[in-house]
Amino acid sequence: MDAPRTAPFTTEAPEGTLQTVIDTIPALVWAARPDGSAEFFNQRWLDYAGLSFDDARDWGWTVAVHPDDRPAAIDHWRSILTSGESGEMEARLRRFDGAYRWFLNRASPLRDESGDTVRWYGTSTDIEERKRAEEATRLDEQNLRLVVDSISGLVATMSASGEVLLLNRQNLEYFGKTTEELENWATSDVVHPDDLPGVVAAWQHCFETGEPYDIEHRLRRADGVYRWFHARGLPARDAEGRIVRWHLLLTDVDARRLAEDELAKAVNEIGRLRDRLHDENTYLQDEIRREHNFEEILGNSPELLRLLNRVESAAPTDANVLIIGETGSGKELIARAIHNRSGRKKSPLVKVNCGAIPSGLVESELFGHVRGAFTSASERRIGRFELANNGTLFLDEVGELPLETQVKLLRVLQEQEFEPVGSNHTVKVNVRIIAATNRDLEKAVQAGSFRSDLYYRLNVIPLHVPALRERRSDIPQLVQAFLQKYTKRMGKPIESVSRDAMKLLVDYSWPGNIRELQNVIERGVVLSRGAVLRLGPDLLPTETETSMEAAAIAEDGNSDSLEEVQRQHILRVLEKTDGVISGPRGAGAILDIHPNTLRSLMSRLGIRRALQAAS
């Protein structure tokens, strides 16, 4: 075997030099005869296997092959010999320490001039790391498959052209088909006929644009039942950005769709009940209109008539209105008149007194809040904007809004949408804004306490409500209206107003405007006797009282001072009568009020409770 060992290396170079070169090649090199028996191994091969040349020659090398790989390796080697062509095979070779490593064995024939094979040359390359990586990949794929099969939805992977490459176990169970059957499926076989055009169009769009696939449609189950699924598909791209795969997840949303259908039915039922309630409340709506309409805006002074003409012009539009006037001048009545003459009159007019709401709760009041938005938000609350949807929102004392709320209000005016406090869900509304103020908003803008952009948004149609002192000719008509209202309520037989009393009322400056006039008439009715209302100067507020009352009214937009006057006056009379109401010496006779009417008035003013507490 020594002579054949050097046969492959016939060359002009010395044999020892070639042997050294081959022995230092970083690979296992070998040579074999035409029949496949080994005739040469380089030193690296022998060192690796821990065999001598005599042990490895001929077919002795097979002892170094792993027993599990040996039969297949020998058969493969013989098939290469038979073919006479180059070939390769993988097998594990035992190292000198007994450990096995994977090798890739390549063999190429050496032919003579006539084409006959005279020798085989081969190399064995260590591929242990590659095989380990392949095994790790195989295990990863196996684990990934387990994960994919554990997903409750239907998972699929498709080629860039839509060919099915992978399906998870849930697909097989849902459709009742094998993988091979599903790989050849047609979309029309499983998609509901009504949904098919949309599905086809969606996929065509995705294939053309590369955009994600997102659609809901129905799929037929193995038993023929259709269920709703949300299908979401994402493209996978290679390094050049080309789409190579589509990964698809279909989630069963049948229960949600059923709930949505039930919700839609419930909404329709609520709408039907709402319409029914609207019809049943027609009488109440008429009563409200009688209480708050032009009929209550009394007077025919030129100043008032000019205002009402502007109201008639502004009402049919959807333009924002800014009503400017002193406290108590009737700004809310003007707002209601505009609403009741607009196309929104069948929807609500919702009032917000911006000056009466704590600054920390203004946004919650206007826009509502969700449960948990802040510490005390134990349940969801609908804001005034949402309540006024399709109607009118009356922002009284709008000049008192905090600057941070003004920003959010401006957005609603511009976009007709907002987010409730604590929510990221956008609520769209259709609301007309009527704002009112007793402040000079232009000065507030200059002072930086009111946003200029919000001011211009609100001040589309400005309406100035004249103060009562600017329309003195209307005072007699207002006095008669208030006199009729309170005599009827209190059961007093007063039929007219004395000339002196009327002169006092007309000449007074009325810093509190109509509200102050109303309170004075109520006070006079309580204290007067006989059929004629007589007012002495003592019944009109002093300058100090007037300024204090006007300040209080301006602060909270409401005044209960006259009710308190009634209450205190009745209490003083009751003290004199020792609580006796009826009879010639009772409180009713002294106050010139029927005893039953006095009892009703006492109940309304809480006087019985006060007497009990005092006793």
mmCIF file of C-alpha atoms in Angstrom, residues 132-430:
data_model
loop_
_atom_site.group_PDB
_atom_site.id
_atom_site.type_symbol
_atom_site.label_atom_id
_atom_site.label_comp_id
_atom_site.label_asym_id
_atom_site.label_seq_id
_atom_site.Cartn_x
_atom_site.Cartn_y
_atom_site.Cartn_z
ATOM 1 C CA ARG A 132 -26.071 22.069 15.450
ATOM 2 C CA ALA A 133 -27.450 25.305 14.040
ATOM 3 C CA GLU A 134 -29.765 23.333 11.773
ATOM 4 C CA GLU A 135 -30.935 21.260 14.725
ATOM 5 C CA ALA A 136 -31.500 24.392 16.776
ATOM 6 C CA THR A 137 -33.451 25.871 13.895
ATOM 7 C CA ARG A 138 -35.481 22.695 13.622
ATOM 8 C CA LEU A 139 -36.252 22.810 17.340
ATOM 9 C CA ASP A 140 -37.112 26.506 17.081
ATOM 10 C CA GLU A 141 -39.454 25.780 14.210
ATOM 11 C CA GLN A 142 -40.972 22.928 16.173
ATOM 12 C CA ASN A 143 -41.476 25.166 19.198
ATOM 13 C CA LEU A 144 -42.821 27.935 16.974
ATOM 14 C CA ARG A 145 -45.247 25.477 15.480
ATOM 15 C CA LEU A 146 -46.416 24.550 18.981
ATOM 16 C CA VAL A 147 -46.900 28.240 19.764
ATOM 17 C CA VAL A 148 -48.781 28.856 16.516
ATOM 18 C CA ASP A 149 -50.975 25.833 17.166
ATOM 19 C CA SER A 150 -51.733 27.139 20.651
ATOM 20 C CA ILE A 151 -53.113 30.438 19.284
ATOM 21 C CA SER A 152 -56.889 30.437 19.471
ATOM 22 C CA GLY A 153 -57.270 32.252 16.145
ATOM 23 C CA LEU A 154 -56.726 30.960 12.629
ATOM 24 C CA VAL A 155 -53.084 31.528 11.593
ATOM 25 C CA ALA A 156 -51.815 31.269 8.029
ATOM 26 C CA THR A 157 -48.658 32.148 6.118
ATOM 27 C CA MET A 158 -48.843 32.782 2.392
ATOM 28 C CA SER A 159 -46.367 33.540 -0.352
ATOM 29 C CA ALA A 160 -46.213 36.952 -1.968
ATOM 30 C CA SER A 161 -48.665 35.725 -4.598
ATOM 31 C CA GLY A 162 -51.129 34.266 -2.078
ATOM 32 C CA GLU A 163 -50.086 30.587 -2.098
ATOM 33 C CA VAL A 164 -50.747 28.934 1.280
ATOM 34 C CA LEU A 165 -47.482 27.882 2.974
ATOM 35 C CA LEU A 166 -48.494 27.259 6.601
ATOM 36 C CA LEU A 167 -51.711 26.708 8.532
ATOM 37 C CA ASN A 168 -52.090 26.159 12.256
ATOM 38 C CA ARG A 169 -54.109 23.367 13.832
ATOM 39 C CA GLN A 170 -57.141 25.608 14.436
ATOM 40 C CA ASN A 171 -57.609 25.932 10.670
ATOM 41 C CA LEU A 172 -57.876 22.178 10.311
ATOM 42 C CA GLU A 173 -60.352 21.916 13.170
ATOM 43 C CA TYR A 174 -62.513 24.875 12.092
ATOM 44 C CA PHE A 175 -62.783 23.949 8.420
ATOM 45 C CA GLY A 176 -62.682 20.172 8.989
ATOM 46 C CA LYS A 177 -60.094 19.669 6.251
ATOM 47 C CA THR A 178 -56.539 18.393 5.931
ATOM 48 C CA THR A 179 -53.558 20.644 5.319
ATOM 49 C CA GLU A 180 -53.345 19.434 1.712
ATOM 50 C CA GLU A 181 -57.010 20.244 1.104
ATOM 51 C CA LEU A 182 -56.707 23.705 2.591
ATOM 52 C CA GLU A 183 -53.526 24.489 0.671
ATOM 53 C CA ASN A 184 -55.583 24.133 -2.499
ATOM 54 C CA TRP A 185 -58.623 25.997 -1.184
ATOM 55 C CA ALA A 186 -60.464 28.704 -3.070
ATOM 56 C CA THR A 187 -61.582 31.810 -1.223
ATOM 57 C CA SER A 188 -65.101 31.306 -2.518
ATOM 58 C CA ASP A 189 -65.213 27.890 -0.823
ATOM 59 C CA VAL A 190 -65.194 29.322 2.701
ATOM 60 C CA VAL A 191 -66.056 33.052 2.588
ATOM 61 C CA HIS A 192 -69.719 34.080 2.849
ATOM 62 C CA PRO A 193 -71.047 35.013 -0.621
ATOM 63 C CA ASP A 194 -72.148 38.456 0.589
ATOM 64 C CA ASP A 195 -68.632 39.186 1.890
ATOM 65 C CA LEU A 196 -66.681 37.686 -1.025
ATOM 66 C CA PRO A 197 -66.457 40.811 -3.250
ATOM 67 C CA GLY A 198 -65.092 42.873 -0.370
ATOM 68 C CA VAL A 199 -62.522 40.203 0.563
ATOM 69 C CA VAL A 200 -61.300 39.835 -3.026
ATOM 70 C CA ALA A 201 -61.050 43.601 -3.472
ATOM 71 C CA ALA A 202 -59.188 43.980 -0.166
ATOM 72 C CA TRP A 203 -56.599 41.327 -1.065
ATOM 73 C CA GLN A 204 -56.146 42.762 -4.546
ATOM 74 C CA HIS A 205 -55.468 46.159 -3.005
ATOM 75 C CA CYS A 206 -52.949 44.667 -0.545
ATOM 76 C CA PHE A 207 -51.078 42.731 -3.240
ATOM 77 C CA GLU A 208 -50.849 45.895 -5.362
ATOM 78 C CA THR A 209 -49.865 48.345 -2.616
ATOM 79 C CA GLY A 210 -48.253 46.211 0.085
ATOM 80 C CA GLU A 211 -50.521 47.785 2.701
ATOM 81 C CA PRO A 212 -51.730 45.657 5.656
ATOM 82 C CA TYR A 213 -54.879 43.606 5.191
ATOM 83 C CA ASP A 214 -57.649 44.452 7.639
ATOM 84 C CA ILE A 215 -61.259 43.405 7.156
ATOM 85 C CA GLU A 216 -64.115 41.599 8.896
ATOM 86 C CA HIS A 217 -66.016 38.862 7.100
ATOM 87 C CA ARG A 218 -67.731 35.537 7.681
ATOM 88 C CA LEU A 219 -66.154 32.082 7.247
ATOM 89 C CA ARG A 220 -68.029 28.812 6.871
ATOM 90 C CA ARG A 221 -67.329 26.266 9.581
ATOM 91 C CA ALA A 222 -67.135 22.510 8.960
ATOM 92 C CA ASP A 223 -70.814 22.168 9.942
ATOM 93 C CA GLY A 224 -71.859 24.842 7.440
ATOM 94 C CA VAL A 225 -72.393 27.612 10.013
ATOM 95 C CA TYR A 226 -70.896 31.016 9.195
ATOM 96 C CA ARG A 227 -69.088 32.990 11.899
ATOM 97 C CA TRP A 228 -67.645 36.501 11.849
ATOM 98 C CA PHE A 229 -63.845 36.899 11.877
ATOM 99 C CA HIS A 230 -61.551 39.905 12.032
ATOM 100 C CA ALA A 231 -58.783 39.205 9.505
ATOM 101 C CA ARG A 232 -55.481 41.038 9.912
ATOM 102 C CA GLY A 233 -52.616 40.425 7.477
ATOM 103 C CA LEU A 234 -49.092 41.881 7.575
ATOM 104 C CA PRO A 235 -46.412 41.613 4.867
ATOM 105 C CA ALA A 236 -42.887 40.288 5.571
ATOM 106 C CA ARG A 237 -40.148 41.845 3.438
ATOM 107 C CA ASP A 238 -36.603 40.863 2.504
ATOM 108 C CA ALA A 239 -33.521 43.079 2.798
ATOM 109 C CA GLU A 240 -34.420 44.833 -0.477
ATOM 110 C CA GLY A 241 -37.930 45.612 0.783
ATOM 111 C CA ARG A 242 -39.696 43.078 -1.432
ATOM 112 C CA ILE A 243 -42.664 41.246 0.031
ATOM 113 C CA VAL A 244 -41.829 37.558 0.447
ATOM 114 C CA ARG A 245 -44.571 36.425 2.830
ATOM 115 C CA TRP A 246 -47.976 37.394 4.167
ATOM 116 C CA HIS A 247 -48.736 36.479 7.783
ATOM 117 C CA LEU A 248 -52.442 36.325 8.534
ATOM 118 C CA LEU A 249 -54.370 36.092 11.817
ATOM 119 C CA LEU A 250 -58.145 35.653 11.865
ATOM 120 C CA THR A 251 -59.850 36.243 15.230
ATOM 121 C CA ASP A 252 -63.382 35.048 15.943
ATOM 122 C CA VAL A 253 -65.515 38.151 16.641
ATOM 123 C CA ASP A 254 -68.907 36.522 16.202
ATOM 124 C CA ALA A 255 -69.950 37.244 19.803
ATOM 125 C CA ARG A 256 -68.953 40.888 19.439
ATOM 126 C CA ARG A 257 -70.842 41.267 16.161
ATOM 127 C CA LEU A 258 -73.887 39.681 17.753
ATOM 128 C CA ALA A 259 -73.599 42.116 20.663
ATOM 129 C CA GLU A 260 -73.293 45.017 18.210
ATOM 130 C CA ASP A 261 -76.441 43.865 16.414
ATOM 131 C CA GLU A 262 -78.267 43.645 19.736
ATOM 132 C CA LEU A 263 -76.948 47.078 20.666
ATOM 133 C CA ALA A 264 -78.183 48.509 17.371
ATOM 134 C CA LYS A 265 -81.611 47.044 18.052
ATOM 135 C CA ALA A 266 -81.518 48.530 21.545
ATOM 136 C CA VAL A 267 -80.516 51.926 20.156
ATOM 137 C CA ASN A 268 -83.408 51.785 17.713
ATOM 138 C CA GLU A 269 -85.750 50.881 20.551
ATOM 139 C CA ILE A 270 -84.378 53.738 22.638
ATOM 140 C CA GLY A 271 -84.967 56.060 19.701
ATOM 141 C CA ARG A 272 -88.532 54.839 19.407
ATOM 142 C CA LEU A 273 -89.109 55.356 23.126
ATOM 143 C CA ARG A 274 -87.450 58.758 22.939
ATOM 144 C CA ASP A 275 -89.803 59.815 20.160
ATOM 145 C CA ARG A 276 -92.719 58.509 22.162
ATOM 146 C CA LEU A 277 -91.534 60.410 25.224
ATOM 147 C CA HIS A 278 -91.160 63.508 23.087
ATOM 148 C CA ASP A 279 -94.775 63.227 21.982
ATOM 149 C CA GLU A 280 -95.987 62.579 25.512
ATOM 150 C CA ASN A 281 -94.104 65.652 26.769
ATOM 151 C CA THR A 282 -95.624 68.036 24.236
ATOM 152 C CA TYR A 283 -97.750 69.640 26.921
ATOM 153 C CA LEU A 284 -94.731 70.169 29.170
ATOM 154 C CA GLN A 285 -92.762 71.707 26.298
ATOM 155 C CA ASP A 286 -95.617 74.130 25.645
ATOM 156 C CA GLU A 287 -95.594 75.116 29.307
ATOM 157 C CA ILE A 288 -91.870 75.758 29.170
ATOM 158 C CA ARG A 289 -92.294 77.906 26.068
ATOM 159 C CA ARG A 290 -94.980 79.937 27.788
ATOM 160 C CA GLU A 291 -92.629 80.503 30.717
ATOM 161 C CA HIS A 292 -89.605 81.414 28.579
ATOM 162 C CA ASN A 293 -90.520 83.154 25.346
ATOM 163 C CA PHE A 294 -91.096 86.562 23.844
ATOM 164 C CA GLU A 295 -94.301 86.690 25.857
ATOM 165 C CA GLU A 296 -92.156 87.237 28.956
ATOM 166 C CA ILE A 297 -90.024 89.881 27.268
ATOM 167 C CA LEU A 298 -92.347 92.742 28.054
ATOM 168 C CA GLY A 299 -92.134 96.278 26.741
ATOM 169 C CA ASN A 300 -92.353 98.334 23.589
ATOM 170 C CA SER A 301 -89.593 100.859 24.087
ATOM 171 C CA PRO A 302 -87.505 101.666 20.997
ATOM 172 C CA GLU A 303 -84.427 100.156 22.662
ATOM 173 C CA LEU A 304 -86.174 96.836 23.303
ATOM 174 C CA LEU A 305 -87.812 96.712 19.865
ATOM 175 C CA ARG A 306 -84.435 97.199 18.177
ATOM 176 C CA LEU A 307 -83.077 94.271 20.181
ATOM 177 C CA LEU A 308 -86.044 92.029 19.317
ATOM 178 C CA ASN A 309 -85.663 92.838 15.616
ATOM 179 C CA ARG A 310 -82.060 91.649 15.786
ATOM 180 C CA VAL A 311 -83.214 88.527 17.646
ATOM 181 C CA GLU A 312 -85.663 87.756 14.831
ATOM 182 C CA SER A 313 -82.827 88.073 12.295
ATOM 183 C CA ALA A 314 -80.309 86.011 14.258
ATOM 184 C CA ALA A 315 -82.610 83.203 15.409
ATOM 185 C CA PRO A 316 -83.022 81.221 12.124
ATOM 186 C CA THR A 317 -79.253 80.998 11.584
ATOM 187 C CA ASP A 318 -76.738 78.713 13.279
ATOM 188 C CA ALA A 319 -74.314 81.570 13.929
ATOM 189 C CA ASN A 320 -72.882 81.959 17.430
ATOM 190 C CA VAL A 321 -74.434 84.786 19.441
ATOM 191 C CA LEU A 322 -72.854 86.857 22.224
ATOM 192 C CA ILE A 323 -75.411 88.573 24.483
ATOM 193 C CA ILE A 324 -73.971 91.500 26.418
ATOM 194 C CA GLY A 325 -75.823 93.144 29.258
ATOM 195 C CA GLU A 326 -75.869 93.981 32.929
ATOM 196 C CA THR A 327 -76.828 91.429 35.556
ATOM 197 C CA GLY A 328 -80.583 90.989 35.796
ATOM 198 C CA SER A 329 -81.304 92.607 32.424
ATOM 199 C CA GLY A 330 -82.871 89.473 30.890
ATOM 200 C CA LYS A 331 -80.020 87.897 28.907
ATOM 201 C CA GLU A 332 -81.347 84.366 29.474
ATOM 202 C CA LEU A 333 -84.784 85.359 28.148
ATOM 203 C CA ILE A 334 -83.137 86.631 24.977
ATOM 204 C CA ALA A 335 -81.197 83.361 24.639
ATOM 205 C CA ARG A 336 -84.393 81.316 25.013
ATOM 206 C CA ALA A 337 -86.180 83.519 22.492
ATOM 207 C CA ILE A 338 -83.403 82.918 19.948
ATOM 208 C CA HIS A 339 -83.536 79.158 20.540
ATOM 209 C CA ASN A 340 -87.335 78.944 20.333
ATOM 210 C CA ARG A 341 -87.309 80.740 16.975
ATOM 211 C CA SER A 342 -84.506 78.632 15.497
ATOM 212 C CA GLY A 343 -84.520 75.351 13.619
ATOM 213 C CA ARG A 344 -83.262 73.706 16.818
ATOM 214 C CA LYS A 345 -86.343 74.514 18.883
ATOM 215 C CA LYS A 346 -87.410 70.840 19.065
ATOM 216 C CA SER A 347 -84.102 69.997 20.737
ATOM 217 C CA PRO A 348 -83.028 71.178 24.186
ATOM 218 C CA LEU A 349 -81.603 74.508 25.248
ATOM 219 C CA VAL A 350 -79.030 73.585 27.892
ATOM 220 C CA LYS A 351 -77.813 76.308 30.246
ATOM 221 C CA VAL A 352 -74.430 76.471 31.972
ATOM 222 C CA ASN A 353 -73.609 79.212 34.467
ATOM 223 C CA CYS A 354 -69.857 79.366 33.944
ATOM 224 C CA GLY A 355 -69.348 81.604 36.952
ATOM 225 C CA ALA A 356 -71.093 79.259 39.386
ATOM 226 C CA ILE A 357 -68.946 76.160 38.705
ATOM 227 C CA PRO A 358 -65.697 75.556 40.651
ATOM 228 C CA SER A 359 -62.733 75.971 38.296
ATOM 229 C CA GLY A 360 -61.631 72.371 38.801
ATOM 230 C CA LEU A 361 -64.984 71.015 37.635
ATOM 231 C CA VAL A 362 -65.685 73.261 34.644
ATOM 232 C CA GLU A 363 -64.337 70.824 32.031
ATOM 233 C CA SER A 364 -66.210 67.904 33.598
ATOM 234 C CA GLU A 365 -69.418 69.964 33.599
ATOM 235 C CA LEU A 366 -69.042 70.982 29.957
ATOM 236 C CA PHE A 367 -67.555 67.852 28.413
ATOM 237 C CA GLY A 368 -68.447 65.095 30.881
ATOM 238 C CA HIS A 369 -66.100 62.505 32.324
ATOM 239 C CA VAL A 370 -65.573 58.759 32.353
ATOM 240 C CA ARG A 371 -65.529 56.606 35.434
ATOM 241 C CA GLY A 372 -62.228 56.942 37.283
ATOM 242 C CA ALA A 373 -61.240 60.181 35.506
ATOM 243 C CA PHE A 374 -60.588 61.675 38.950
ATOM 244 C CA THR A 375 -60.991 60.659 42.576
ATOM 245 C CA SER A 376 -64.718 61.323 42.925
ATOM 246 C CA ALA A 377 -65.651 60.143 39.407
ATOM 247 C CA SER A 378 -67.417 56.943 40.461
ATOM 248 C CA GLU A 379 -69.516 56.737 37.305
ATOM 249 C CA ARG A 380 -69.669 58.150 33.793
ATOM 250 C CA ARG A 381 -71.257 61.576 33.440
ATOM 251 C CA ILE A 382 -72.557 63.148 30.243
ATOM 252 C CA GLY A 383 -71.461 66.767 29.834
ATOM 253 C CA ARG A 384 -73.589 69.734 28.846
ATOM 254 C CA PHE A 385 -72.265 69.745 25.284
ATOM 255 C CA GLU A 386 -73.448 66.184 24.731
ATOM 256 C CA LEU A 387 -76.811 66.956 26.365
ATOM 257 C CA ALA A 388 -77.229 69.880 23.982
ATOM 258 C CA ASN A 389 -76.475 67.838 20.855
ATOM 259 C CA ASN A 390 -78.611 69.074 17.933
ATOM 260 C CA GLY A 391 -79.800 71.890 20.190
ATOM 261 C CA THR A 392 -78.389 75.032 21.768
ATOM 262 C CA LEU A 393 -75.896 75.500 24.597
ATOM 263 C CA PHE A 394 -76.301 78.723 26.588
ATOM 264 C CA LEU A 395 -73.021 79.707 28.253
ATOM 265 C CA ASP A 396 -74.026 82.304 30.825
ATOM 266 C CA GLU A 397 -71.228 84.407 32.345
ATOM 267 C CA VAL A 398 -68.830 83.024 29.728
ATOM 268 C CA GLY A 399 -66.221 85.585 30.762
ATOM 269 C CA GLU A 400 -65.605 83.596 33.966
ATOM 270 C CA LEU A 401 -64.245 80.513 32.160
ATOM 271 C CA PRO A 402 -60.647 79.553 33.096
ATOM 272 C CA LEU A 403 -58.104 80.025 30.299
ATOM 273 C CA GLU A 404 -57.365 76.296 30.051
ATOM 274 C CA THR A 405 -61.055 75.573 29.498
ATOM 275 C CA GLN A 406 -61.243 78.340 26.898
ATOM 276 C CA VAL A 407 -58.720 76.394 24.788
ATOM 277 C CA LYS A 408 -60.858 73.259 24.801
ATOM 278 C CA LEU A 409 -64.032 75.266 24.156
ATOM 279 C CA LEU A 410 -62.389 76.873 21.132
ATOM 280 C CA ARG A 411 -61.640 73.440 19.685
ATOM 281 C CA VAL A 412 -65.272 72.388 20.077
ATOM 282 C CA LEU A 413 -66.430 75.550 18.320
ATOM 283 C CA GLN A 414 -64.007 74.894 15.458
ATOM 284 C CA GLU A 415 -64.381 71.132 15.046
ATOM 285 C CA GLN A 416 -67.649 70.262 16.844
ATOM 286 C CA GLU A 417 -65.915 67.429 18.716
ATOM 287 C CA PHE A 418 -64.242 66.828 22.087
ATOM 288 C CA GLU A 419 -62.968 64.141 24.459
ATOM 289 C CA PRO A 420 -64.640 63.714 27.861
ATOM 290 C CA VAL A 421 -62.307 64.131 30.828
ATOM 291 C CA GLY A 422 -60.252 60.947 31.272
ATOM 292 C CA SER A 423 -61.197 59.534 27.853
ATOM 293 C CA ASN A 424 -59.414 59.327 24.503
ATOM 294 C CA HIS A 425 -62.683 58.667 22.693
ATOM 295 C CA THR A 426 -63.838 61.565 20.511
ATOM 296 C CA VAL A 427 -67.464 62.659 20.810
ATOM 297 C CA LYS A 428 -68.930 64.546 17.849
ATOM 298 C CA VAL A 429 -71.730 67.034 18.462
ATOM 299 C CA ASN A 430 -73.857 69.506 16.547
#
